XYZ file of N, CA, C and O in Angstrom:
860
model
N -3.286 -4.752 -12.565
C -3.871 -5.432 -13.705
C -5.263 -5.919 -13.345
O -5.461 -6.512 -12.294
N -6.239 -5.690 -14.207
C -7.611 -6.091 -13.936
C -7.820 -7.538 -14.325
O -7.500 -7.947 -15.437
N -8.333 -8.310 -13.410
C -8.578 -9.717 -13.665
C -9.836 -9.890 -14.494
O -10.842 -9.232 -14.268
N -9.773 -10.782 -15.492
C -10.953 -11.097 -16.282
C -11.912 -11.903 -15.436
O -11.517 -12.881 -14.792
N -13.187 -11.516 -15.392
C -14.142 -12.269 -14.581
C -14.187 -13.743 -14.958
O -14.082 -14.101 -16.132
N -14.315 -14.593 -13.956
C -14.466 -16.025 -14.197
C -15.873 -16.271 -14.717
O -16.853 -15.865 -14.109
N -15.963 -16.897 -15.841
C -17.268 -17.125 -16.431
C -18.020 -18.228 -15.704
O -17.440 -19.227 -15.277
N -19.310 -18.027 -15.535
C -20.163 -19.027 -14.908
C -20.174 -20.277 -15.785
O -20.581 -20.222 -16.955
N -19.711 -21.413 -15.295
C -19.634 -22.602 -16.133
C -20.991 -23.048 -16.659
O -21.094 -23.668 -17.709
N -22.062 -22.730 -15.917
C -23.391 -23.121 -16.374
C -23.970 -22.120 -17.357
O -24.978 -22.394 -18.002
N -23.312 -20.921 -17.460
C -23.797 -19.909 -18.378
C -25.137 -19.330 -17.966
O -25.897 -18.842 -18.790
N -25.427 -19.342 -16.672
C -26.721 -18.889 -16.207
C -26.914 -17.407 -16.474
O -26.125 -16.579 -16.052
N -27.968 -17.053 -17.190
C -28.316 -15.685 -17.537
C -27.219 -15.007 -18.363
O -27.305 -13.810 -18.622
N -26.191 -15.736 -18.764
C -25.105 -15.152 -19.534
C -24.284 -14.136 -18.767
O -23.607 -13.305 -19.346
N -24.317 -14.167 -17.437
C -23.609 -13.185 -16.627
C -22.298 -13.770 -16.088
O -22.219 -14.959 -15.831
N -21.277 -12.896 -15.915
C -20.025 -13.384 -15.332
C -20.222 -13.715 -13.855
O -21.091 -13.148 -13.196
N -19.433 -14.646 -13.372
C -19.478 -15.014 -11.958
C -18.195 -14.552 -11.296
O -17.116 -14.640 -11.869
N -18.297 -14.018 -10.091
C -17.156 -13.518 -9.352
C -17.083 -14.178 -7.991
O -18.107 -14.500 -7.402
N -15.846 -14.335 -7.502
C -15.693 -14.553 -6.076
C -15.395 -13.179 -5.460
O -15.314 -12.168 -6.170
N -15.243 -13.114 -4.137
C -15.097 -11.813 -3.502
C -13.803 -11.119 -3.914
O -13.764 -9.905 -4.100
N -12.723 -11.903 -4.101
C -11.445 -11.302 -4.473
C -11.506 -10.654 -5.857
O -10.996 -9.539 -6.044
N -12.105 -11.345 -6.824
C -12.163 -10.776 -8.171
C -13.122 -9.605 -8.239
O -12.899 -8.632 -8.969
N -14.195 -9.651 -7.454
C -15.105 -8.516 -7.367
C -14.367 -7.307 -6.779
O -14.492 -6.183 -7.280
N -13.589 -7.539 -5.731
C -12.838 -6.465 -5.094
C -11.839 -5.853 -6.068
O -11.682 -4.628 -6.116
N -11.190 -6.680 -6.846
C -10.165 -6.190 -7.763
C -10.738 -5.184 -8.753
O -10.134 -4.139 -9.024
N -11.905 -5.490 -9.273
C -12.526 -4.583 -10.242
C -13.096 -3.358 -9.534
O -13.022 -2.230 -10.047
N -13.660 -3.532 -8.350
C -14.190 -2.395 -7.598
C -13.089 -1.374 -7.311
O -13.319 -0.155 -7.413
N -11.887 -1.836 -6.989
C -10.780 -0.924 -6.708
C -10.414 -0.117 -7.950
O -10.111 1.082 -7.868
N -10.442 -0.762 -9.100
C -10.169 -0.046 -10.354
C -11.182 1.086 -10.540
O -10.826 2.216 -10.889
N -12.447 0.793 -10.297
C -13.503 1.801 -10.456
C -13.332 2.920 -9.430
O -13.458 4.107 -9.757
N -13.035 2.576 -8.181
C -12.821 3.590 -7.151
C -11.682 4.537 -7.547
O -11.767 5.751 -7.342
N -10.608 3.979 -8.090
C -9.465 4.806 -8.483
C -9.785 5.676 -9.689
O -9.272 6.796 -9.804
N -10.616 5.187 -10.580
C -10.982 5.960 -11.767
C -11.945 7.095 -11.437
O -11.797 8.221 -11.925
N -12.945 6.814 -10.637
C -14.025 7.760 -10.398
C -13.970 8.440 -9.029
O -14.711 9.396 -8.791
N -13.086 7.928 -8.146
C -13.085 8.390 -6.773
C -14.093 7.572 -5.979
O -15.171 7.241 -6.489
N -13.728 7.259 -4.739
C -14.625 6.440 -3.928
C -15.960 7.135 -3.710
O -17.027 6.541 -3.882
N -15.920 8.417 -3.343
C -17.163 9.141 -3.067
C -18.032 9.270 -4.316
O -19.251 9.372 -4.220
N -17.398 9.286 -5.484
C -18.143 9.445 -6.723
C -18.624 8.144 -7.333
O -19.178 8.146 -8.444
N -18.411 7.029 -6.643
C -18.809 5.723 -7.162
C -19.985 5.176 -6.361
O -19.880 4.999 -5.149
N -21.086 4.928 -7.030
C -22.249 4.335 -6.379
C -22.359 2.859 -6.698
O -21.662 2.331 -7.572
N -23.230 2.185 -5.996
C -23.429 0.758 -6.249
C -23.956 0.513 -7.659
O -23.668 -0.529 -8.266
N -24.710 1.453 -8.189
C -25.214 1.296 -9.560
C -24.060 1.222 -10.554
O -24.069 0.400 -11.473
N -23.054 2.109 -10.350
C -21.903 2.096 -11.259
C -21.101 0.814 -11.104
O -20.650 0.226 -12.092
N -20.922 0.358 -9.865
C -20.211 -0.898 -9.658
C -20.939 -2.052 -10.324
O -20.317 -2.904 -10.979
N -22.254 -2.091 -10.173
C -23.038 -3.163 -10.791
C -22.899 -3.124 -12.301
O -22.771 -4.172 -12.956
N -22.914 -1.921 -12.864
C -22.795 -1.801 -14.327
C -21.442 -2.299 -14.805
O -21.354 -3.048 -15.775
N -20.374 -1.888 -14.118
C -19.030 -2.294 -14.536
C -18.801 -3.786 -14.356
O -18.062 -4.413 -15.107
N -19.436 -4.349 -13.351
C -19.273 -5.778 -13.089
C -20.200 -6.635 -13.937
O -19.998 -7.847 -14.055
N -21.224 -6.021 -14.501
C -22.201 -6.788 -15.265
C -23.084 -7.631 -14.374
O -23.535 -8.705 -14.767
N -23.318 -7.128 -13.154
C -24.116 -7.851 -12.169
C -25.254 -6.961 -11.684
O -25.228 -5.742 -11.860
N -26.201 -7.569 -11.042
C -27.208 -6.798 -10.327
C -26.636 -6.412 -8.970
O -25.694 -7.035 -8.470
N -27.208 -5.355 -8.372
C -26.735 -4.965 -7.040
C -26.951 -6.087 -6.034
O -26.121 -6.286 -5.132
N -28.023 -6.828 -6.178
C -28.279 -7.923 -5.238
C -27.195 -8.995 -5.332
O -26.862 -9.636 -4.328
N -26.632 -9.182 -6.523
C -25.549 -10.157 -6.681
C -24.293 -9.695 -5.957
O -23.555 -10.503 -5.384
N -24.039 -8.377 -5.973
C -22.893 -7.844 -5.239
C -23.108 -8.022 -3.743
O -22.195 -8.412 -3.004
N -24.335 -7.758 -3.291
C -24.631 -7.879 -1.860
C -24.522 -9.320 -1.370
O -24.436 -9.570 -0.171
N -24.518 -10.259 -2.292
C -24.298 -11.658 -1.917
C -22.888 -11.846 -1.359
O -22.652 -12.724 -0.524
N -21.938 -11.003 -1.832
C -20.538 -11.134 -1.423
C -20.140 -10.144 -0.326
O -19.318 -10.463 0.544
N -20.679 -8.914 -0.397
C -20.298 -7.873 0.560
C -21.540 -7.082 0.964
O -22.553 -7.093 0.253
N -21.414 -6.355 2.074
C -22.559 -5.595 2.556
C -22.765 -4.294 1.792
O -23.837 -3.692 1.866
N -21.756 -3.834 1.070
C -21.869 -2.598 0.317
C -20.499 -2.081 -0.064
O -19.474 -2.739 0.164
N -20.458 -0.875 -0.619
C -19.175 -0.363 -1.098
C -18.235 -0.029 0.055
O -17.012 -0.047 -0.119
N -18.795 0.245 1.255
C -17.933 0.516 2.407
C -17.096 -0.703 2.761
O -15.915 -0.586 3.097
N -17.698 -1.875 2.683
C -16.928 -3.089 2.975
C -15.871 -3.321 1.911
O -14.752 -3.755 2.218
N -16.202 -3.024 0.659
C -15.209 -3.154 -0.408
C -14.022 -2.227 -0.145
O -12.862 -2.620 -0.319
N -14.311 -0.995 0.280
C -13.233 -0.062 0.584
C -12.378 -0.573 1.730
O -11.145 -0.530 1.661
N -13.018 -1.073 2.780
C -12.264 -1.556 3.937
C -11.387 -2.748 3.565
O -10.226 -2.833 3.986
N -11.922 -3.663 2.788
C -11.130 -4.804 2.344
C -9.925 -4.345 1.533
O -8.813 -4.871 1.676
N -10.138 -3.356 0.675
C -9.073 -2.889 -0.214
C -7.957 -2.196 0.558
O -6.770 -2.513 0.377
N -8.317 -1.254 1.416
C -7.264 -0.501 2.110
C -6.578 -1.365 3.162
O -5.378 -1.196 3.416
N -7.290 -2.303 3.755
C -6.646 -3.209 4.703
C -5.654 -4.127 4.008
O -4.632 -4.502 4.592
N -5.948 -4.483 2.762
C -4.990 -5.290 2.008
C -3.675 -4.527 1.845
O -2.588 -5.094 2.032
N -3.763 -3.238 1.507
C -2.547 -2.433 1.360
C -1.848 -2.253 2.695
O -0.620 -2.421 2.812
N -2.603 -1.918 3.731
C -2.015 -1.671 5.048
C -1.398 -2.937 5.639
O -0.314 -2.895 6.231
N -2.080 -4.065 5.485
C -1.546 -5.319 6.022
C -0.202 -5.647 5.374
O 0.727 -6.129 6.050
N -0.085 -5.391 4.071
C 1.171 -5.666 3.369
C 2.281 -4.749 3.867
O 3.431 -5.182 4.040
N 1.963 -3.488 4.122
C 2.971 -2.548 4.618
C 3.385 -2.873 6.055
O 4.576 -2.835 6.385
N 2.421 -3.196 6.907
C 2.765 -3.548 8.284
C 3.561 -4.851 8.340
O 4.385 -5.035 9.241
N 3.323 -5.746 7.396
C 4.100 -6.991 7.353
C 5.582 -6.693 7.151
O 6.448 -7.410 7.673
N 5.896 -5.625 6.403
C 7.293 -5.232 6.209
C 7.916 -4.836 7.545
O 9.038 -5.251 7.870
N 7.204 -4.039 8.332
C 7.719 -3.650 9.648
C 7.872 -4.858 10.566
O 8.862 -4.971 11.302
N 6.891 -5.759 10.519
C 6.943 -6.936 11.384
C 8.112 -7.847 11.012
O 8.751 -8.439 11.887
N 8.401 -7.955 9.713
C 9.553 -8.743 9.270
C 10.837 -8.204 9.896
O 11.692 -8.979 10.346
N 10.966 -6.882 9.910
C 12.179 -6.282 10.443
C 12.268 -6.415 11.960
O 13.356 -6.548 12.516
N 11.140 -6.371 12.635
C 11.164 -6.577 14.092
C 11.617 -7.992 14.426
O 12.385 -8.209 15.361
N 11.139 -8.959 13.651
C 11.560 -10.342 13.881
C 13.045 -10.499 13.599
O 13.762 -11.204 14.321
N 13.514 -9.835 12.544
C 14.938 -9.908 12.225
C 15.774 -9.313 13.360
O 16.827 -9.836 13.715
N 15.298 -8.222 13.959
C 16.027 -7.577 15.043
C 16.101 -8.457 16.281
O 17.029 -8.331 17.096
N 15.116 -9.343 16.450
C 15.083 -10.229 17.609
C 15.840 -11.525 17.377
O 15.893 -12.384 18.248
N 16.425 -11.650 16.181
C 17.176 -12.860 15.852
C 18.359 -12.999 16.807
O 19.061 -12.021 17.082
N 18.608 -14.202 17.328
C 19.723 -14.384 18.277
C 21.080 -14.058 17.673
O 22.037 -13.822 18.400
N 21.185 -14.050 16.358
C 22.457 -13.721 15.720
C 22.542 -12.230 15.407
O 23.402 -11.784 14.660
N 21.606 -11.439 15.966
C 21.606 -9.997 15.730
C 22.872 -9.358 16.267
O 23.661 -9.955 16.991
N 23.050 -8.104 15.937
C 24.251 -7.411 16.377
C 25.185 -7.108 15.234
O 26.096 -6.299 15.373
N 24.986 -7.743 14.089
C 25.799 -7.433 12.925
C 25.295 -6.140 12.307
O 24.270 -5.591 12.691
N 26.058 -5.629 11.333
C 25.665 -4.392 10.671
C 24.319 -4.533 9.975
O 23.624 -3.545 9.741
N 23.913 -5.771 9.677
C 22.648 -5.988 8.989
C 21.446 -5.800 9.909
O 20.319 -5.765 9.450
N 21.684 -5.729 11.220
C 20.569 -5.562 12.149
C 20.527 -4.164 12.749
O 19.752 -3.896 13.661
N 21.367 -3.258 12.275
C 21.321 -1.885 12.761
C 20.021 -1.232 12.323
O 19.368 -1.665 11.361
N 19.643 -0.166 13.033
C 18.428 0.562 12.667
C 18.532 1.112 11.255
O 17.545 1.145 10.505
N 19.735 1.540 10.861
C 19.923 2.087 9.515
C 19.706 1.019 8.452
O 19.011 1.249 7.450
N 20.280 -0.157 8.674
C 20.097 -1.252 7.716
C 18.640 -1.658 7.639
O 18.113 -1.944 6.555
N 17.976 -1.662 8.789
C 16.554 -2.019 8.803
C 15.730 -0.989 8.045
O 14.806 -1.342 7.302
N 16.063 0.305 8.216
C 15.330 1.341 7.494
C 15.504 1.188 5.980
O 14.541 1.346 5.221
N 16.696 0.877 5.552
C 16.937 0.692 4.117
C 16.097 -0.460 3.581
O 15.495 -0.363 2.502
N 16.044 -1.557 4.342
C 15.249 -2.703 3.880
C 13.761 -2.365 3.877
O 13.023 -2.803 2.994
N 13.312 -1.591 4.872
C 11.897 -1.216 4.931
C 11.520 -0.377 3.718
O 10.474 -0.588 3.099
N 12.361 0.581 3.367
C 12.082 1.401 2.182
C 12.079 0.529 0.931
O 11.177 0.628 0.083
N 13.077 -0.331 0.813
C 13.175 -1.211 -0.356
C 11.943 -2.101 -0.479
O 11.326 -2.212 -1.540
N 11.564 -2.718 0.639
C 10.415 -3.620 0.623
C 9.108 -2.859 0.416
O 8.172 -3.373 -0.196
N 9.033 -1.625 0.904
C 7.823 -0.838 0.707
C 7.611 -0.528 -0.777
O 6.468 -0.493 -1.247
N 8.691 -0.293 -1.495
C 8.579 -0.103 -2.948
C 8.046 -1.383 -3.603
O 7.187 -1.329 -4.489
N 8.537 -2.520 -3.158
C 8.061 -3.793 -3.706
C 6.577 -4.001 -3.414
O 5.831 -4.468 -4.281
N 6.150 -3.650 -2.196
C 4.731 -3.761 -1.836
C 3.904 -2.837 -2.718
O 2.850 -3.225 -3.229
N 4.363 -1.611 -2.886
C 3.621 -0.655 -3.715
C 3.444 -1.199 -5.131
O 2.361 -1.092 -5.701
N 4.502 -1.766 -5.686
C 4.413 -2.301 -7.043
C 3.475 -3.499 -7.114
O 2.691 -3.635 -8.060
N 3.535 -4.367 -6.100
C 2.714 -5.577 -6.107
C 1.245 -5.275 -5.853
O 0.358 -5.962 -6.372
N 0.978 -4.247 -5.050
C -0.398 -3.906 -4.650
C -0.774 -2.501 -5.136
O -1.485 -1.766 -4.460
N -0.314 -2.138 -6.315
C -0.418 -0.763 -6.790
C -1.833 -0.181 -6.719
O -2.020 0.923 -6.180
N -2.875 -0.851 -7.230
C -4.213 -0.241 -7.160
C -4.690 -0.044 -5.720
O -5.358 0.956 -5.422
N -4.336 -0.968 -4.833
C -4.793 -0.907 -3.452
C -4.068 0.201 -2.684
O -4.687 0.924 -1.897
N -2.755 0.326 -2.905
C -2.004 1.392 -2.254
C -2.442 2.752 -2.799
O -2.560 3.725 -2.051
N -2.697 2.824 -4.096
C -3.177 4.072 -4.691
C -4.470 4.518 -4.023
O -4.630 5.696 -3.656
N -5.393 3.596 -3.841
C -6.658 3.923 -3.190
C -6.423 4.390 -1.762
O -7.008 5.378 -1.307
N -5.552 3.702 -1.040
C -5.234 4.076 0.344
C -4.715 5.510 0.414
O -5.122 6.285 1.281
N -3.827 5.871 -0.491
C -3.195 7.184 -0.439
C -4.142 8.310 -0.849
O -3.829 9.487 -0.621
N -5.283 7.964 -1.422
C -6.230 8.985 -1.867
C -7.404 9.165 -0.902
O -8.334 9.903 -1.210
N -7.347 8.518 0.247
C -8.432 8.659 1.214
C -8.455 10.062 1.815
O -7.416 10.688 2.003
N -9.665 10.527 2.141
C -9.826 11.853 2.714
C -10.375 11.829 4.145
O -10.515 12.888 4.760
N -10.708 10.659 4.648
C -11.240 10.580 6.000
C -12.703 10.948 6.104
O -13.168 11.391 7.152
N -13.457 10.742 5.031
C -14.859 11.145 5.003
C -15.813 10.116 5.598
O -17.023 10.332 5.610
N -15.298 8.988 6.046
C -16.141 7.939 6.617
C -15.374 7.254 7.731
O -14.160 7.438 7.884
N -16.072 6.433 8.514
C -15.404 5.711 9.591
C -14.358 4.753 9.038
O -13.286 4.576 9.636
N -14.667 4.117 7.922
C -13.700 3.209 7.298
C -12.422 3.967 6.952
O -11.302 3.510 7.227
N -12.577 5.139 6.339
C -11.418 5.927 5.957
C -10.653 6.414 7.179
O -9.413 6.431 7.189
N -11.354 6.822 8.214
C -10.695 7.302 9.426
C -9.887 6.196 10.087
O -8.781 6.436 10.585
N -10.428 4.971 10.093
C -9.669 3.845 10.669
C -8.414 3.574 9.847
O -7.342 3.297 10.397
N -8.546 3.661 8.537
C -7.386 3.432 7.673
C -6.332 4.511 7.884
O -5.129 4.214 7.946
N -6.758 5.759 8.000
C -5.806 6.843 8.227
C -5.135 6.717 9.595
O -3.953 7.063 9.750
N -5.861 6.207 10.583
C -5.259 5.976 11.895
C -4.166 4.913 11.802
O -3.105 5.041 12.439
N -4.396 3.878 11.006
C -3.363 2.850 10.815
C -2.164 3.418 10.058
O -1.018 3.051 10.333
N -2.413 4.307 9.108
C -1.303 4.951 8.415
C -0.456 5.756 9.382
O 0.778 5.759 9.305
N -1.108 6.459 10.302
C -0.357 7.242 11.293
C 0.459 6.330 12.197
O 1.589 6.676 12.586
N -0.097 5.172 12.537
C 0.661 4.204 13.337
C 1.894 3.729 12.579
O 2.986 3.612 13.154
N 1.733 3.447 11.297
C 2.867 3.039 10.462
C 3.931 4.138 10.466
O 5.119 3.877 10.677
N 3.504 5.382 10.232
C 4.445 6.505 10.201
C 5.172 6.653 11.537
O 6.379 6.954 11.569
N 4.453 6.447 12.635
C 5.055 6.579 13.970
C 6.128 5.523 14.181
O 7.224 5.828 14.701
N 5.848 4.297 13.784
C 6.832 3.231 13.959
C 8.075 3.479 13.110
O 9.203 3.227 13.548
N 7.877 3.978 11.906
C 9.017 4.289 11.048
C 9.833 5.427 11.639
O 11.078 5.381 11.659
N 9.156 6.459 12.153
C 9.869 7.598 12.736
C 10.693 7.172 13.947
O 11.809 7.680 14.165
N 10.169 6.251 14.747
C 10.928 5.750 15.900
C 12.208 5.054 15.439
O 13.275 5.226 16.049
N 12.105 4.284 14.373
C 13.282 3.589 13.862
C 14.274 4.593 13.272
O 15.492 4.434 13.418
N 13.772 5.635 12.612
C 14.647 6.680 12.093
C 15.400 7.371 13.229
O 16.576 7.716 13.092
N 14.728 7.584 14.364
C 15.378 8.188 15.525
C 16.539 7.327 15.996
O 17.626 7.838 16.328
N 16.330 6.010 16.031
C 17.415 5.107 16.448
C 18.545 5.108 15.421
O 19.720 5.019 15.790
N 18.198 5.195 14.128
C 19.224 5.230 13.085
C 20.087 6.482 13.225
O 21.312 6.429 13.052
N 19.452 7.608 13.559
C 20.214 8.840 13.756
C 21.105 8.732 14.990
O 22.257 9.187 14.987
N 20.587 8.118 16.056
C 21.355 7.991 17.302
C 22.590 7.118 17.115
O 23.625 7.353 17.749
N 22.509 6.118 16.262
C 23.656 5.240 16.039
C 24.613 5.802 14.987
O 25.639 5.188 14.695
N 24.276 6.960 14.410
C 25.164 7.600 13.443
C 25.008 7.089 12.027
O 25.833 7.394 11.160
N 23.969 6.325 11.764
C 23.793 5.761 10.428
C 23.242 6.741 9.418
O 23.448 6.574 8.216
N 22.495 7.742 9.897
C 22.019 8.808 9.025
C 22.353 10.135 9.688
O 22.621 10.185 10.890
N 22.332 11.187 8.943
C 22.721 12.485 9.486
C 21.746 12.915 10.568
O 20.532 12.759 10.440
N 22.298 13.466 11.637
C 21.507 13.788 12.815
C 20.949 15.205 12.801
O 20.198 15.583 13.696
N 21.313 16.006 11.780
C 20.849 17.391 11.758
C 19.483 17.537 11.095
O 18.967 18.646 10.970
N 18.906 16.428 10.666
C 17.549 16.435 10.102
C 16.631 15.718 11.080
O 16.926 14.602 11.522
N 15.529 16.357 11.450
C 14.583 15.744 12.380
C 14.130 14.385 11.843
O 13.704 14.283 10.681
N 14.243 13.319 12.645
C 13.889 11.975 12.158
C 12.453 11.859 11.678
O 12.175 11.144 10.708
N 11.513 12.552 12.332
C 10.126 12.497 11.890
C 9.965 13.147 10.521
O 9.239 12.636 9.663
N 10.670 14.261 10.310
C 10.637 14.907 9.005
C 11.284 14.011 7.954
O 10.769 13.851 6.839
N 12.424 13.401 8.323
C 13.121 12.523 7.386
C 12.243 11.356 6.961
O 12.196 10.991 5.780
N 11.511 10.759 7.916
C 10.662 9.618 7.570
C 9.512 10.063 6.665
O 9.124 9.342 5.745
N 8.973 11.264 6.909
C 7.914 11.781 6.044
C 8.418 11.995 4.621
O 7.739 11.687 3.638
N 9.637 12.537 4.517
C 10.206 12.772 3.194
C 10.502 11.462 2.474
O 10.263 11.331 1.267
N 11.026 10.490 3.222
C 11.311 9.181 2.629
C 10.048 8.565 2.038
O 10.016 8.169 0.862
N 9.010 8.488 2.870
C 7.813 7.795 2.408
C 6.944 8.669 1.514
O 6.141 8.152 0.737
N 7.136 9.986 1.590
C 6.498 10.832 0.591
C 7.038 10.515 -0.797
O 6.287 10.468 -1.777
N 8.345 10.260 -0.874
C 8.954 9.891 -2.153
C 8.476 8.515 -2.607
O 8.125 8.322 -3.773
N 8.470 7.559 -1.687
C 7.981 6.215 -2.039
C 6.534 6.293 -2.523
O 6.179 5.741 -3.571
N 5.693 7.010 -1.774
C 4.273 7.077 -2.127
C 4.027 7.790 -3.449
O 3.029 7.526 -4.128
N 4.928 8.693 -3.827
C 4.738 9.413 -5.090
C 4.806 8.488 -6.294
O 4.359 8.850 -7.391
N 5.344 7.293 -6.100
C 5.441 6.346 -7.218
C 4.073 5.981 -7.779
O 3.957 5.645 -8.962
N 3.021 6.056 -6.956
C 1.701 5.676 -7.459
C 1.243 6.606 -8.576
O 0.383 6.237 -9.379
N 1.808 7.810 -8.639
C 1.379 8.777 -9.637
C 1.996 8.530 -11.005
O 1.483 9.025 -12.014
N 3.100 7.806 -11.034
C 3.739 7.616 -12.348
C 4.203 6.188 -12.632
O 4.339 5.816 -13.802
N 4.432 5.393 -11.601
C 4.956 4.052 -11.859
C 3.899 3.166 -12.497
O 2.767 3.090 -12.033
N 4.269 2.510 -13.572
C 3.448 1.490 -14.201
C 4.357 0.316 -14.543
O 5.504 0.530 -14.955
N 3.880 -0.920 -14.378
C 4.726 -2.080 -14.694
C 5.306 -1.952 -16.099
O 4.591 -1.674 -17.057
N 6.603 -2.110 -16.189
C 7.310 -1.920 -17.460
C 8.438 -2.936 -17.517
O 9.240 -3.023 -16.598
N 8.511 -3.634 -18.617
C 9.556 -4.646 -18.729
C 10.948 -4.028 -18.701
O 11.927 -4.691 -18.368
N 11.073 -2.733 -19.042
C 12.380 -2.083 -19.049
C 12.765 -1.524 -17.688
O 13.872 -1.055 -17.502
N 11.823 -1.543 -16.747
C 12.102 -1.068 -15.394
C 11.551 -2.084 -14.407
O 10.370 -2.079 -14.086
N 12.420 -2.958 -13.945
C 11.978 -3.982 -13.003
C 11.753 -3.359 -11.634
O 12.297 -2.294 -11.301
N 10.966 -4.037 -10.826
C 10.707 -3.558 -9.471
C 12.004 -3.517 -8.671
O 12.252 -2.576 -7.910
N 12.854 -4.522 -8.848
C 14.118 -4.564 -8.113
C 14.998 -3.370 -8.474
O 15.612 -2.748 -7.598
N 15.045 -3.033 -9.758
C 15.840 -1.881 -10.198
C 15.293 -0.593 -9.600
O 16.041 0.264 -9.119
N 13.971 -0.450 -9.623
C 13.335 0.739 -9.066
C 13.610 0.858 -7.574
O 13.987 1.925 -7.077
N 13.421 -0.244 -6.834
C 13.632 -0.218 -5.382
C 15.091 0.063 -5.036
O 15.388 0.832 -4.112
N 16.018 -0.553 -5.781
C 17.447 -0.315 -5.537
C 17.802 1.155 -5.767
O 18.506 1.773 -4.959
N 17.325 1.719 -6.882
C 17.667 3.100 -7.219
C 17.094 4.078 -6.198
O 17.788 4.992 -5.738
N 15.842 3.873 -5.824
C 15.217 4.802 -4.887
C 15.894 4.726 -3.521
O 16.179 5.760 -2.902
N 16.173 3.510 -3.045
C 16.811 3.352 -1.736
C 18.199 3.989 -1.734
O 18.576 4.692 -0.787
N 18.958 3.776 -2.801
C 20.307 4.335 -2.876
C 20.276 5.856 -2.877
O 21.013 6.513 -2.123
N 19.409 6.433 -3.688
C 19.343 7.900 -3.772
C 18.911 8.503 -2.438
O 19.493 9.466 -1.955
N 17.882 7.925 -1.835
C 17.374 8.477 -0.580
C 18.409 8.399 0.536
O 18.614 9.363 1.269
N 19.068 7.267 0.674
C 19.979 7.121 1.803
C 21.333 7.726 1.550
O 22.025 8.107 2.496
N 21.758 7.888 0.325
C 22.968 8.650 0.069
C 22.736 10.108 0.448
O 23.646 10.785 0.928
N 21.515 10.588 0.278
C 21.203 11.964 0.645
C 21.128 12.164 2.140
O 21.366 13.270 2.622
N 20.808 11.114 2.878
C 20.683 11.222 4.338
C 22.015 10.948 5.054
O 22.199 11.365 6.191
N 22.897 10.240 4.417
C 24.110 9.776 5.099
C 25.175 10.871 5.117
O 25.335 11.620 4.170
N 25.887 10.940 6.204
C 27.042 11.828 6.289
C 26.728 13.151 6.940
O 25.583 13.544 7.067
N 27.746 13.874 7.350
C 27.546 15.144 8.046
C 27.095 16.238 7.103
O 27.335 16.182 5.900
N 26.407 17.221 7.670
C 25.993 18.360 6.874
C 27.208 19.202 6.508
O 28.196 19.262 7.229
N 27.150 19.823 5.355
C 28.230 20.714 4.915
C 27.734 22.138 4.917
O 26.577 22.403 4.636
N 28.605 23.044 5.239
C 28.211 24.455 5.301
C 28.432 25.118 3.954
O 29.142 24.601 3.109
């Protein structure tokens, strides 16, 4: 959802006033509409109703806006993994709720919630091509995320929680490929709550992974 610019209380020059967060929110919308490479500072200034110098008051340029945006998405996703690591280190661990399989289910569920909450930012992240240093750093963090998930999938297979005849790295790619595909069609809808979406996706994905292969 695009935030309405906060109006300058003094009405100076009749221009809207932004803080960095609200400026970023609108910049991400423009990046997603036009593509990051196809968006210049002139277009951002026009959409914001500001001069370029006013934008530079908040950020050094569109590269910083991109870095802020994709880091917001990545930080939210890594927080999901960190939550599960802390849960695994809980002294009361050892129950079925702390198995690698249970942790993977929660990670998928929470990742859907993150995608819904940060939809424009995750969408931008998933559309990066690696054409700049900012994009390359973001893609490197995505690979780190994928690696950590694949390691957990390997442990889930070893404990018998998911079928072992599917390569864990492939399984994790398929899982998160499905989660990431939501950016192409999911839109906030009162008839489809985030909880319902996350529950349905997690159930379908893990019912497909669970149990022995049949000939």
